[in-house]
PDB file of C-alpha atoms in Angstrom:
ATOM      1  CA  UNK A   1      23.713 -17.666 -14.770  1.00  0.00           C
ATOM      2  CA  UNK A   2      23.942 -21.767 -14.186  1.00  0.00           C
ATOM      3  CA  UNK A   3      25.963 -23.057 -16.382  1.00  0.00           C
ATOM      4  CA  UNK A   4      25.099 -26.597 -15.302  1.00  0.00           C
ATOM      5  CA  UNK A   5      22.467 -26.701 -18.208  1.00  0.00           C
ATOM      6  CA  UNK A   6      24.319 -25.604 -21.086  1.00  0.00           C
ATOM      7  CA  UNK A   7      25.359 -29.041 -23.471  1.00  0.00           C
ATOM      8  CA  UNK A   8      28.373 -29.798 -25.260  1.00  0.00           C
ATOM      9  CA  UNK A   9      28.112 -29.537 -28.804  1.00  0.00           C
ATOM     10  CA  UNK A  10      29.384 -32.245 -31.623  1.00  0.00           C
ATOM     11  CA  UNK A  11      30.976 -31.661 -34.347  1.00  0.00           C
ATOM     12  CA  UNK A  12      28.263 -31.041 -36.928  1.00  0.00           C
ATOM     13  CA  UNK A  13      26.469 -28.409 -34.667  1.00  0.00           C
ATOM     14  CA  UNK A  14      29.740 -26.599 -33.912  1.00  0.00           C
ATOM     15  CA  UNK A  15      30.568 -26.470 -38.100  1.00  0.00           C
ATOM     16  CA  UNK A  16      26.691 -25.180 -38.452  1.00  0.00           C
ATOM     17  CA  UNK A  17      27.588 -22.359 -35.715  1.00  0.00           C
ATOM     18  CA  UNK A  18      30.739 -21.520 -36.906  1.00  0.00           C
ATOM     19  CA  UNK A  19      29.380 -21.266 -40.966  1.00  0.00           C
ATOM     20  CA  UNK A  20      26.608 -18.790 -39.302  1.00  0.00           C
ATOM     21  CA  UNK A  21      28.853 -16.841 -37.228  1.00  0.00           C
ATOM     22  CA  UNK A  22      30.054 -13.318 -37.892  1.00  0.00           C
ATOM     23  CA  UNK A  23      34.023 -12.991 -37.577  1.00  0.00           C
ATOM     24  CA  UNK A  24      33.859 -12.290 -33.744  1.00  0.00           C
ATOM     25  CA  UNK A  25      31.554 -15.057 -32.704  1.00  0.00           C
ATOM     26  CA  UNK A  26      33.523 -17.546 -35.005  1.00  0.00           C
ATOM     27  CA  UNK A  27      36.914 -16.214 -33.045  1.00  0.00           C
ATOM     28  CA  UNK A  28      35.305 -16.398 -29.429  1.00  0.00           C
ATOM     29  CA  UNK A  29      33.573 -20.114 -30.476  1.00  0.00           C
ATOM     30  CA  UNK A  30      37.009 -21.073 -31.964  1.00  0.00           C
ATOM     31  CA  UNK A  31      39.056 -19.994 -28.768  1.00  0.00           C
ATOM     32  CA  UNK A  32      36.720 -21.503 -26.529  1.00  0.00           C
ATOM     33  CA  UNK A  33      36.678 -24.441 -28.511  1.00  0.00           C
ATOM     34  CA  UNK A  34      40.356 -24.438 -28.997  1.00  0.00           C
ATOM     35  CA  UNK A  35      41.390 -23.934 -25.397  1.00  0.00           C
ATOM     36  CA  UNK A  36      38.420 -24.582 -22.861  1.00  0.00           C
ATOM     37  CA  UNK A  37      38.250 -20.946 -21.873  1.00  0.00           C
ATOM     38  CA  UNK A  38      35.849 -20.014 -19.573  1.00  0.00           C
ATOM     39  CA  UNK A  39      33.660 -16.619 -21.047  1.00  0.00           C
ATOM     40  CA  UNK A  40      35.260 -14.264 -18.612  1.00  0.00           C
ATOM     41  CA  UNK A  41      38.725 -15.791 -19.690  1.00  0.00           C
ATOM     42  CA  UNK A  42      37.790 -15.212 -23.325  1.00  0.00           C
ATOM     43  CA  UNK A  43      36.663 -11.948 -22.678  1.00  0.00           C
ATOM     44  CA  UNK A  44      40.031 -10.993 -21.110  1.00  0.00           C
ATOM     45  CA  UNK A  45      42.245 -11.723 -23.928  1.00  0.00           C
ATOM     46  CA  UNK A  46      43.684  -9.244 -26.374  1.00  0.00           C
ATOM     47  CA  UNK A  47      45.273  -9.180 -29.433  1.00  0.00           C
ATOM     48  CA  UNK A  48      48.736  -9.454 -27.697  1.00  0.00           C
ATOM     49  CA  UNK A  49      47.636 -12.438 -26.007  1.00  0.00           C
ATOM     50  CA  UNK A  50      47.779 -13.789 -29.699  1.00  0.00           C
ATOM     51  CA  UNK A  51      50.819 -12.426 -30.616  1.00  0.00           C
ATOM     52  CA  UNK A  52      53.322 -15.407 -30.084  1.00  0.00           C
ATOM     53  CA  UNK A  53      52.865 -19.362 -31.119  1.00  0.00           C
ATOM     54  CA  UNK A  54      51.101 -19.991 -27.785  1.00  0.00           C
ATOM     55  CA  UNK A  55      49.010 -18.217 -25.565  1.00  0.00           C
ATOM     56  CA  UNK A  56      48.675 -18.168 -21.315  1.00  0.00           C
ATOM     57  CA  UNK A  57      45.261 -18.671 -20.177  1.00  0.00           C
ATOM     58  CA  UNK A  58      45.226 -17.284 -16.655  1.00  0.00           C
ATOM     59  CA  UNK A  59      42.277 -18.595 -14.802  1.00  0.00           C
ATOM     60  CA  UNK A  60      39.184 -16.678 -13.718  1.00  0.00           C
ATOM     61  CA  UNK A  61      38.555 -19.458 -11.035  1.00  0.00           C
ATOM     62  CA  UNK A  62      41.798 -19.623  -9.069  1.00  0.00           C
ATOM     63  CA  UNK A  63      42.841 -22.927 -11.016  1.00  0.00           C
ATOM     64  CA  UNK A  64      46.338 -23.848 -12.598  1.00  0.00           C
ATOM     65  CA  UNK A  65      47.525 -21.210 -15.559  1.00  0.00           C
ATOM     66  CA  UNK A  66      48.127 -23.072 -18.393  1.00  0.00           C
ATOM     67  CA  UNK A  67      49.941 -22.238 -21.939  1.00  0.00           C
ATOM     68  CA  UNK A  68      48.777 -23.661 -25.151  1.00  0.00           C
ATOM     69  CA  UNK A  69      50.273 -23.397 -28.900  1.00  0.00           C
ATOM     70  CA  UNK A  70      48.132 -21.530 -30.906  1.00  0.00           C
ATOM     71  CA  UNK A  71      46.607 -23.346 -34.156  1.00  0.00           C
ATOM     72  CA  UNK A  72      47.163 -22.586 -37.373  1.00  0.00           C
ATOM     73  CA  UNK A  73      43.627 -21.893 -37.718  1.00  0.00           C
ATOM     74  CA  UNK A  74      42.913 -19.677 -35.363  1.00  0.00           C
ATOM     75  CA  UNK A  75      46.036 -17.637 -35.712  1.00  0.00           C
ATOM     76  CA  UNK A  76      44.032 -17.018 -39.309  1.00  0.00           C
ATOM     77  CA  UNK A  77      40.831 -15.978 -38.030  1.00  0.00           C
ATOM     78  CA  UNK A  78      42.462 -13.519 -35.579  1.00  0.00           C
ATOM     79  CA  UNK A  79      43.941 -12.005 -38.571  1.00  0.00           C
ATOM     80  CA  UNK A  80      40.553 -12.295 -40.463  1.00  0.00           C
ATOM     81  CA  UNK A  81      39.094 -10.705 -37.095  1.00  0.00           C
ATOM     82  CA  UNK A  82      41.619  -7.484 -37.150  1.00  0.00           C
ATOM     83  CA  UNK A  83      41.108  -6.745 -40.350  1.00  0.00           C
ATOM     84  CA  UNK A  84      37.144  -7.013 -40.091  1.00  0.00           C
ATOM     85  CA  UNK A  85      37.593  -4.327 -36.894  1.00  0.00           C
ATOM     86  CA  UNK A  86      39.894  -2.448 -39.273  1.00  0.00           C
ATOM     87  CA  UNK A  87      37.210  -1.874 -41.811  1.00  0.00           C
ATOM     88  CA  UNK A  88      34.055  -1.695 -39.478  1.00  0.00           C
ATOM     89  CA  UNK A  89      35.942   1.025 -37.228  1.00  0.00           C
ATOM     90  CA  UNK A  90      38.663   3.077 -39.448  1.00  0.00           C
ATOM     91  CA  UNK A  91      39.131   6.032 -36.801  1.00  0.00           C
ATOM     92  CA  UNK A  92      39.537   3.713 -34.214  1.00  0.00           C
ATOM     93  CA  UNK A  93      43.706   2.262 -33.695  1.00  0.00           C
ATOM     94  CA  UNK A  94      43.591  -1.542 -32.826  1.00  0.00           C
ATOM     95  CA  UNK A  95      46.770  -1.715 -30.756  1.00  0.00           C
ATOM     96  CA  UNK A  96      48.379  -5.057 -28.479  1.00  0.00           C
ATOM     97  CA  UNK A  97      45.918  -3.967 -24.972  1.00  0.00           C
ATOM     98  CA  UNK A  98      42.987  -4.129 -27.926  1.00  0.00           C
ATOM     99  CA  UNK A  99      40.118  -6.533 -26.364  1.00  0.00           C
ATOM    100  CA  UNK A 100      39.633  -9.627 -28.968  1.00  0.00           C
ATOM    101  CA  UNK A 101      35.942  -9.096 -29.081  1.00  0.00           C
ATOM    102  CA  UNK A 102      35.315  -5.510 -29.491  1.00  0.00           C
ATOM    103  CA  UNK A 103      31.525  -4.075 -28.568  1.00  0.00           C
ATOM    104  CA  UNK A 104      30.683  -2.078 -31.480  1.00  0.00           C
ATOM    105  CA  UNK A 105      28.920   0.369 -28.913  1.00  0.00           C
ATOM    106  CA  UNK A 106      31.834   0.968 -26.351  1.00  0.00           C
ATOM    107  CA  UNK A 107      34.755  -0.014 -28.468  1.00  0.00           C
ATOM    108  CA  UNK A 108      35.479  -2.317 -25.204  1.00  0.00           C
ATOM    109  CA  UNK A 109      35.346  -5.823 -24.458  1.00  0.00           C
ATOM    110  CA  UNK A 110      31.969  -7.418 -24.875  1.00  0.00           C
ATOM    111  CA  UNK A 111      29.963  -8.166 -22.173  1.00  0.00           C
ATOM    112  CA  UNK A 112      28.772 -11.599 -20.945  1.00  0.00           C
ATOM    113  CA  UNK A 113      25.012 -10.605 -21.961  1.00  0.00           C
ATOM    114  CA  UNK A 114      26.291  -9.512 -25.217  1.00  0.00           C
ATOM    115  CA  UNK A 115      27.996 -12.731 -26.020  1.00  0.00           C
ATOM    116  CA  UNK A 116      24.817 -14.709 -24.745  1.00  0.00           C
ATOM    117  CA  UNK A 117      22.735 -12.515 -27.010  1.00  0.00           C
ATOM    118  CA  UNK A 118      24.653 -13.423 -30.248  1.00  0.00           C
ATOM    119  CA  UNK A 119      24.809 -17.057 -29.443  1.00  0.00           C
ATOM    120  CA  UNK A 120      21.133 -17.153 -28.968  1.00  0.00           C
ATOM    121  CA  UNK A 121      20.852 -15.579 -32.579  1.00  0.00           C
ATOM    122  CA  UNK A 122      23.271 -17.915 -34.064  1.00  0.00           C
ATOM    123  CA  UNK A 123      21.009 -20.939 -32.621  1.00  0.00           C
ATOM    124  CA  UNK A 124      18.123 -19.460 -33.856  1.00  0.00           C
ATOM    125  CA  UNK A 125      19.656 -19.149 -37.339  1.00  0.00           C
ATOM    126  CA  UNK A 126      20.894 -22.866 -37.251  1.00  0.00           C
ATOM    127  CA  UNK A 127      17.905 -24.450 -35.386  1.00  0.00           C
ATOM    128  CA  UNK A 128      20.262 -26.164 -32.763  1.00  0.00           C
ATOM    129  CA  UNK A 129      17.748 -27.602 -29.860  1.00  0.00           C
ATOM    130  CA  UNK A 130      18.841 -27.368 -26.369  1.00  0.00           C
ATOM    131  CA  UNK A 131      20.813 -24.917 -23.818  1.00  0.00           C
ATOM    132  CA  UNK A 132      23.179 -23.288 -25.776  1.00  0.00           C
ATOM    133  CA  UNK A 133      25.961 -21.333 -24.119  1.00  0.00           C
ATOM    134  CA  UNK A 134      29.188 -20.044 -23.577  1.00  0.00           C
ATOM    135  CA  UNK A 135      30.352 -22.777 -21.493  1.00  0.00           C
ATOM    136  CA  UNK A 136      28.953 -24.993 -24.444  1.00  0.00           C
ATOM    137  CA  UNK A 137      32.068 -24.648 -25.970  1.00  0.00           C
ATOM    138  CA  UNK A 138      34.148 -25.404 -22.548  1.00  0.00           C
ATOM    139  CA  UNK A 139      32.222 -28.363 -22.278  1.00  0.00           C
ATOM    140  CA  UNK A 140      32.370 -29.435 -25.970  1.00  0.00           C
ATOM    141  CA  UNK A 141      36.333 -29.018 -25.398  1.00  0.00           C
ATOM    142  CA  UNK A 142      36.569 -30.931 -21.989  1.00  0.00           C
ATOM    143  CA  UNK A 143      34.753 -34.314 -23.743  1.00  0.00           C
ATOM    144  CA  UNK A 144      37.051 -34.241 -27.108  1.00  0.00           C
ATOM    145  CA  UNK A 145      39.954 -33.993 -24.740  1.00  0.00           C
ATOM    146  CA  UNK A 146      39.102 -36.694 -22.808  1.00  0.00           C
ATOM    147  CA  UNK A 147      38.242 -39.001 -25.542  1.00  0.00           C
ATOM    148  CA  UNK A 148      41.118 -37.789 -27.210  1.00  0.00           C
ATOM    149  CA  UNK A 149      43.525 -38.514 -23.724  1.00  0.00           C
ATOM    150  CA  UNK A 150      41.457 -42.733 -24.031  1.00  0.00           C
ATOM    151  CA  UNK A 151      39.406 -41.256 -21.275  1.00  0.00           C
ATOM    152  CA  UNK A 152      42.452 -40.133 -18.864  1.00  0.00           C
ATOM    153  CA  UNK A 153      40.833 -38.259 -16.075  1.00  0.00           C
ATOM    154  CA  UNK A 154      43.763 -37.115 -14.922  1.00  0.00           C
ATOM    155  CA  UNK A 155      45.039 -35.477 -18.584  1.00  0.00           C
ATOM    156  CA  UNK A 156      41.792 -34.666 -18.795  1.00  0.00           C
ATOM    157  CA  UNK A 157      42.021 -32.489 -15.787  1.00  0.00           C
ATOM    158  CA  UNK A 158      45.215 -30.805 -16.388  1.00  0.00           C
ATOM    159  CA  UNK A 159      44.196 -29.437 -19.810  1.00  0.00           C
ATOM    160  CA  UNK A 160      40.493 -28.124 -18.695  1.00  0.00           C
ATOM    161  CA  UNK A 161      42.400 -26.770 -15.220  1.00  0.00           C
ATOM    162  CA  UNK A 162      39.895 -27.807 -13.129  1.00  0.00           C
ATOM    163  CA  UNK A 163      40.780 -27.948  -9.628  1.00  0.00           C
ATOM    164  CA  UNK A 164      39.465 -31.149  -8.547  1.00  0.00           C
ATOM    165  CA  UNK A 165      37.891 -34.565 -10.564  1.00  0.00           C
ATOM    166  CA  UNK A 166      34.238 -34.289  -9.155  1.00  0.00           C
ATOM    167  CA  UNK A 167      34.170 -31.070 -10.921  1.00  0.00           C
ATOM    168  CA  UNK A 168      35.155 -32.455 -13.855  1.00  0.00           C
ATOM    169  CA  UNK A 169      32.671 -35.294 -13.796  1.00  0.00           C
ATOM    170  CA  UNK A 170      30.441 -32.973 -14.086  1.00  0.00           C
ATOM    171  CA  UNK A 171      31.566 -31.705 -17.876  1.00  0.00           C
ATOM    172  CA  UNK A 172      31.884 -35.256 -19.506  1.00  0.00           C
ATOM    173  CA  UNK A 173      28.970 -36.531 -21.112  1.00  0.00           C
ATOM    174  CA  UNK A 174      28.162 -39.889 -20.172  1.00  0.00           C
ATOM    175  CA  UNK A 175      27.162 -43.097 -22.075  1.00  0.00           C
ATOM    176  CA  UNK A 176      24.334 -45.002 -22.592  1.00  0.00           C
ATOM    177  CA  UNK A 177      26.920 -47.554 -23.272  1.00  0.00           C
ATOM    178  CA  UNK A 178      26.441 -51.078 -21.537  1.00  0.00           C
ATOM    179  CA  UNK A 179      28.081 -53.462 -23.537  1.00  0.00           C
ATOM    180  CA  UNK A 180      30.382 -53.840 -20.428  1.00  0.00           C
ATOM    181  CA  UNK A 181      28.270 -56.052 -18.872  1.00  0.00           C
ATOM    182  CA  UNK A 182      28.202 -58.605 -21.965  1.00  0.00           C
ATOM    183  CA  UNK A 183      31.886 -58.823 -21.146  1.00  0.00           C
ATOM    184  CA  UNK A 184      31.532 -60.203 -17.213  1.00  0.00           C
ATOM    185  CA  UNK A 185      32.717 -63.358 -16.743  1.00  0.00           C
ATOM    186  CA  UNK A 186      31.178 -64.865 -12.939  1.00  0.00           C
TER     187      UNK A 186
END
């Protein structure tokens, strides 16, 4: 799958996602969101992962490994999350090796094509226009960093662990923006 045509998402669109979300969707948008996973890096994780005040995001692609505190927020939803697996599956034992995002089916981690599935539902429900994808939420991360960082490539880099900058080019939306040129003095 090409994830060059999934968008970022702004902040209105990613509140409309999250409000139709069921409890694992709004944990995998949320860590995505929160940490610019990648969806096989998501998928990964388990509830020990989430154990501590930060987590280590080892890289699917070979790049830097990079630790992050865990918000507030999230650390809430994960407990939200546990107890919604609790109820929804009372003979099975959540334990620390425990995939985040459970398949109801095989009680293992969801696939790729599962997650894409449940997105695409979740955009239907909300009426979002465009690609809409995993990496949506990578993307949406990688821009609120960077205008976050005053548009530091470098900072930029370091937190979305992307191994070099033409890559990350690539993830920042760019600007209509031209005012610039109002500004040259000849």
């Amino acid at each position: 799958m090409m994830m060059k045509g999934c968008r970022f998402l702004d902040e209105k669109e990613i509140k409309k996602m999250l409000r139709n979300s069921d409890q694992v969707m709004k944990v995998f948008i949320l860590t995505g969101l929160y940490f610019g996973t990648r969806i096989n890096e998501s998928l990964k994780l388990t509830f020990k992962d989430f154990q501590g005040k930060s987590i280590q995001i080892n890289s699917s692609k070979g790049s830097e490994n990079i630790s992050f505190d865990i918000p507030k927020k999230l650390k809430t939803e994960i407990t939200k999350l546990k107890r919604y697996y609790e109820k929804r599956y009372p003979n099975y034992r959540l334990t620390d090796s425990t995939p985040v995002f459970l398949s109801r089916q095989t009680k293992r981690s969801l696939t790729r094509q599962q997650i894409s599935l449940n997105l695409k539902v979740i955009q239907e429900k909300t009426g979002i226009e465009g690609k809409i994808g995993s990496h949506s939420f990578r993307k949406s991360f990688v821009n609120k960093i960077y205008e976050m960082t005053d548009r530091d490539l470098i900072q930029t880099k370091m937190y979305s662990r992307h191994k070099n900058l033409s890559n990350l080019e690539y993830y920042i939306k760019s600007s209509e923006e031209t005012t610039l040129i109002k500004k040259l003095k000849w």
